[in-house]
Structure formats: structure tokens, C-alpha cells
Amino acid sequence: MADFKILFHLRVQELTAEISEQHPFKEGLDPRIGAAIDNLKKASEQLRQANI
């Protein structure tokens, strides 16, 4: 089960990086995009901390 959680955490990190790379936040765009990316990063970090 721990392996699944680690793999999930890694996949969330990969998706966050991929989204950030393909759709960089630009001033004047919908602020929810940047907020969603930040939320993914925070959730990934919280998941990582909970499993250590």
C-alpha cells in the first residue's frame, strides 16, 4: 500500500510539472489555473509527509 502512495505522490509531482511546463501562468489569465497548480503541489507535499 505504501508503494502505491509513493507512486501516486510521484505521479502528482510529474503532472504538476507537466501542467506548469505546457501551460505557464501568465499575468492576466484566469488565476484559478495558478491556484490549481499550487493546490496540487500542496496536496502532493502533504501526502508525502503523511507517508514518511
mmCIF file of N, CA and C in Angstrom:
data_model
loop_
_atom_site.group_PDB
_atom_site.id
_atom_site.type_symbol
_atom_site.label_atom_id
_atom_site.label_comp_id
_atom_site.label_asym_id
_atom_site.label_seq_id
_atom_site.Cartn_x
_atom_site.Cartn_y
_atom_site.Cartn_z
ATOM 1 N N MET A 1 0.823 -1.192 0.000
ATOM 2 C CA MET A 1 0.000 0.000 0.000
ATOM 3 C C MET A 1 0.868 1.257 0.000
ATOM 4 N N ALA A 2 1.961 1.207 0.752
ATOM 5 C CA ALA A 2 2.854 2.369 0.796
ATOM 6 C C ALA A 2 3.454 2.634 -0.577
ATOM 7 N N ASP A 3 3.754 1.554 -1.314
ATOM 8 C CA ASP A 3 4.314 1.723 -2.657
ATOM 9 C C ASP A 3 3.338 2.467 -3.560
ATOM 10 N N PHE A 4 2.055 2.135 -3.446
ATOM 11 C CA PHE A 4 1.047 2.818 -4.252
ATOM 12 C C PHE A 4 1.015 4.306 -3.916
ATOM 13 N N LYS A 5 1.090 4.631 -2.623
ATOM 14 C CA LYS A 5 1.034 6.030 -2.210
ATOM 15 C C LYS A 5 2.254 6.792 -2.707
ATOM 16 N N ILE A 6 3.408 6.145 -2.687
ATOM 17 C CA ILE A 6 4.625 6.785 -3.194
ATOM 18 C C ILE A 6 4.497 7.008 -4.699
ATOM 19 N N LEU A 7 4.016 5.998 -5.412
ATOM 20 C CA LEU A 7 3.825 6.140 -6.859
ATOM 21 C C LEU A 7 2.808 7.236 -7.171
ATOM 22 N N PHE A 8 1.749 7.310 -6.370
ATOM 23 C CA PHE A 8 0.747 8.354 -6.556
ATOM 24 C C PHE A 8 1.376 9.726 -6.353
ATOM 25 N N HIS A 9 2.159 9.863 -5.291
ATOM 26 C CA HIS A 9 2.838 11.132 -4.998
ATOM 27 C C HIS A 9 3.745 11.529 -6.162
ATOM 28 N N LEU A 10 4.511 10.578 -6.672
ATOM 29 C CA LEU A 10 5.414 10.871 -7.788
ATOM 30 C C LEU A 10 4.631 11.275 -9.033
ATOM 31 N N ARG A 11 3.512 10.612 -9.278
ATOM 32 C CA ARG A 11 2.703 10.933 -10.457
ATOM 33 C C ARG A 11 2.105 12.335 -10.338
ATOM 34 N N VAL A 12 1.666 12.706 -9.130
ATOM 35 C CA VAL A 12 1.130 14.053 -8.921
ATOM 36 C C VAL A 12 2.214 15.085 -9.197
ATOM 37 N N GLN A 13 3.436 14.817 -8.730
ATOM 38 C CA GLN A 13 4.541 15.739 -8.992
ATOM 39 C C GLN A 13 4.804 15.859 -10.491
ATOM 40 N N GLU A 14 4.787 14.725 -11.200
ATOM 41 C CA GLU A 14 5.013 14.742 -12.646
ATOM 42 C C GLU A 14 3.922 15.542 -13.356
ATOM 43 N N LEU A 15 2.680 15.323 -12.967
ATOM 44 C CA LEU A 15 1.575 16.054 -13.593
ATOM 45 C C LEU A 15 1.673 17.547 -13.329
ATOM 46 N N THR A 16 2.037 17.907 -12.105
ATOM 47 C CA THR A 16 2.189 19.323 -11.773
ATOM 48 C C THR A 16 3.257 19.966 -12.638
ATOM 49 N N ALA A 17 4.391 19.285 -12.776
ATOM 50 C CA ALA A 17 5.477 19.811 -13.598
ATOM 51 C C ALA A 17 5.049 19.908 -15.065
ATOM 52 N N GLU A 18 4.348 18.881 -15.541
ATOM 53 C CA GLU A 18 3.894 18.864 -16.933
ATOM 54 C C GLU A 18 2.907 19.999 -17.208
ATOM 55 N N ILE A 19 1.962 20.196 -16.304
ATOM 56 C CA ILE A 19 0.982 21.273 -16.476
ATOM 57 C C ILE A 19 1.672 22.626 -16.450
ATOM 58 N N SER A 20 2.591 22.798 -15.504
ATOM 59 C CA SER A 20 3.308 24.071 -15.392
ATOM 60 C C SER A 20 4.126 24.364 -16.643
ATOM 61 N N GLU A 21 4.707 23.322 -17.207
ATOM 62 C CA GLU A 21 5.542 23.494 -18.400
ATOM 63 C C GLU A 21 4.699 23.804 -19.636
ATOM 64 N N GLN A 22 3.614 23.061 -19.806
ATOM 65 C CA GLN A 22 2.793 23.219 -21.004
ATOM 66 C C GLN A 22 1.886 24.445 -20.945
ATOM 67 N N HIS A 23 1.515 24.844 -19.743
ATOM 68 C CA HIS A 23 0.585 25.960 -19.582
ATOM 69 C C HIS A 23 1.103 26.914 -18.517
ATOM 70 N N PRO A 24 2.201 27.604 -18.806
ATOM 71 C CA PRO A 24 2.748 28.508 -17.785
ATOM 72 C C PRO A 24 1.751 29.617 -17.460
ATOM 73 N N PHE A 25 1.695 29.948 -16.200
ATOM 74 C CA PHE A 25 0.775 31.004 -15.765
ATOM 75 C C PHE A 25 1.291 32.345 -16.250
ATOM 76 N N LYS A 26 0.409 33.115 -16.856
ATOM 77 C CA LYS A 26 0.756 34.448 -17.337
ATOM 78 C C LYS A 26 -0.178 35.449 -16.681
ATOM 79 N N GLU A 27 0.369 36.601 -16.365
ATOM 80 C CA GLU A 27 -0.423 37.659 -15.740
ATOM 81 C C GLU A 27 -1.627 37.983 -16.622
ATOM 82 N N GLY A 28 -2.775 38.095 -16.004
ATOM 83 C CA GLY A 28 -3.986 38.428 -16.732
ATOM 84 C C GLY A 28 -4.821 37.215 -17.109
ATOM 85 N N LEU A 29 -4.260 36.029 -16.979
ATOM 86 C CA LEU A 29 -5.029 34.820 -17.256
ATOM 87 C C LEU A 29 -5.860 34.451 -16.032
ATOM 88 N N ASP A 30 -6.685 33.483 -16.192
ATOM 89 C CA ASP A 30 -7.543 33.008 -15.105
ATOM 90 C C ASP A 30 -6.684 32.594 -13.904
ATOM 91 N N PRO A 31 -6.834 33.250 -12.772
ATOM 92 C CA PRO A 31 -5.997 32.941 -11.606
ATOM 93 C C PRO A 31 -6.251 31.556 -11.028
ATOM 94 N N ARG A 32 -7.347 30.932 -11.420
ATOM 95 C CA ARG A 32 -7.636 29.592 -10.903
ATOM 96 C C ARG A 32 -6.631 28.567 -11.410
ATOM 97 N N ILE A 33 -6.023 28.821 -12.572
ATOM 98 C CA ILE A 33 -5.024 27.898 -13.109
ATOM 99 C C ILE A 33 -3.821 27.845 -12.176
ATOM 100 N N GLY A 34 -3.308 29.005 -11.824
ATOM 101 C CA GLY A 34 -2.176 29.051 -10.902
ATOM 102 C C GLY A 34 -2.539 28.483 -9.544
ATOM 103 N N ALA A 35 -3.744 28.769 -9.074
ATOM 104 C CA ALA A 35 -4.190 28.260 -7.779
ATOM 105 C C ALA A 35 -4.324 26.741 -7.808
ATOM 106 N N ALA A 36 -4.803 26.197 -8.911
ATOM 107 C CA ALA A 36 -4.938 24.744 -9.027
ATOM 108 C C ALA A 36 -3.575 24.067 -8.998
ATOM 109 N N ILE A 37 -2.605 24.643 -9.666
ATOM 110 C CA ILE A 37 -1.253 24.085 -9.656
ATOM 111 C C ILE A 37 -0.677 24.153 -8.250
ATOM 112 N N ASP A 38 -0.871 25.264 -7.565
ATOM 113 C CA ASP A 38 -0.400 25.388 -6.182
ATOM 114 C C ASP A 38 -1.074 24.359 -5.281
ATOM 115 N N ASN A 39 -2.366 24.144 -5.484
ATOM 116 C CA ASN A 39 -3.089 23.156 -4.682
ATOM 117 C C ASN A 39 -2.553 21.753 -4.926
ATOM 118 N N LEU A 40 -2.240 21.425 -6.173
ATOM 119 C CA LEU A 40 -1.650 20.120 -6.473
ATOM 120 C C LEU A 40 -0.313 19.951 -5.769
ATOM 121 N N LYS A 41 0.505 20.976 -5.794
ATOM 122 C CA LYS A 41 1.807 20.914 -5.131
ATOM 123 C C LYS A 41 1.640 20.724 -3.625
ATOM 124 N N LYS A 42 0.720 21.469 -3.017
ATOM 125 C CA LYS A 42 0.489 21.355 -1.575
ATOM 126 C C LYS A 42 -0.037 19.968 -1.214
ATOM 127 N N ALA A 43 -0.985 19.463 -1.993
ATOM 128 C CA ALA A 43 -1.546 18.143 -1.719
ATOM 129 C C ALA A 43 -0.483 17.065 -1.855
ATOM 130 N N SER A 44 0.362 17.189 -2.853
ATOM 131 C CA SER A 44 1.434 16.227 -3.055
ATOM 132 C C SER A 44 2.403 16.244 -1.877
ATOM 133 N N GLU A 45 2.751 17.427 -1.415
ATOM 134 C CA GLU A 45 3.669 17.556 -0.278
ATOM 135 C C GLU A 45 3.034 16.999 0.994
ATOM 136 N N GLN A 46 1.761 17.260 1.224
ATOM 137 C CA GLN A 46 1.081 16.738 2.406
ATOM 138 C C GLN A 46 1.007 15.219 2.360
ATOM 139 N N LEU A 47 0.748 14.665 1.190
ATOM 140 C CA LEU A 47 0.713 13.215 1.040
ATOM 141 C C LEU A 47 2.081 12.619 1.329
ATOM 142 N N ARG A 48 3.121 13.253 0.828
ATOM 143 C CA ARG A 48 4.475 12.759 1.066
ATOM 144 C C ARG A 48 4.795 12.782 2.556
ATOM 145 N N GLN A 49 4.463 13.860 3.240
ATOM 146 C CA GLN A 49 4.745 13.979 4.670
ATOM 147 C C GLN A 49 3.944 12.966 5.481
ATOM 148 N N ALA A 50 2.742 12.680 5.076
ATOM 149 C CA ALA A 50 1.901 11.733 5.804
ATOM 150 C C ALA A 50 2.417 10.306 5.689
ATOM 151 N N ASN A 51 3.155 10.015 4.648
ATOM 152 C CA ASN A 51 3.636 8.653 4.423
ATOM 153 C C ASN A 51 5.031 8.404 4.957
ATOM 154 N N ILE A 52 5.681 9.439 5.488
ATOM 155 C CA ILE A 52 7.051 9.252 5.990
ATOM 156 C C ILE A 52 7.022 8.896 7.452
#
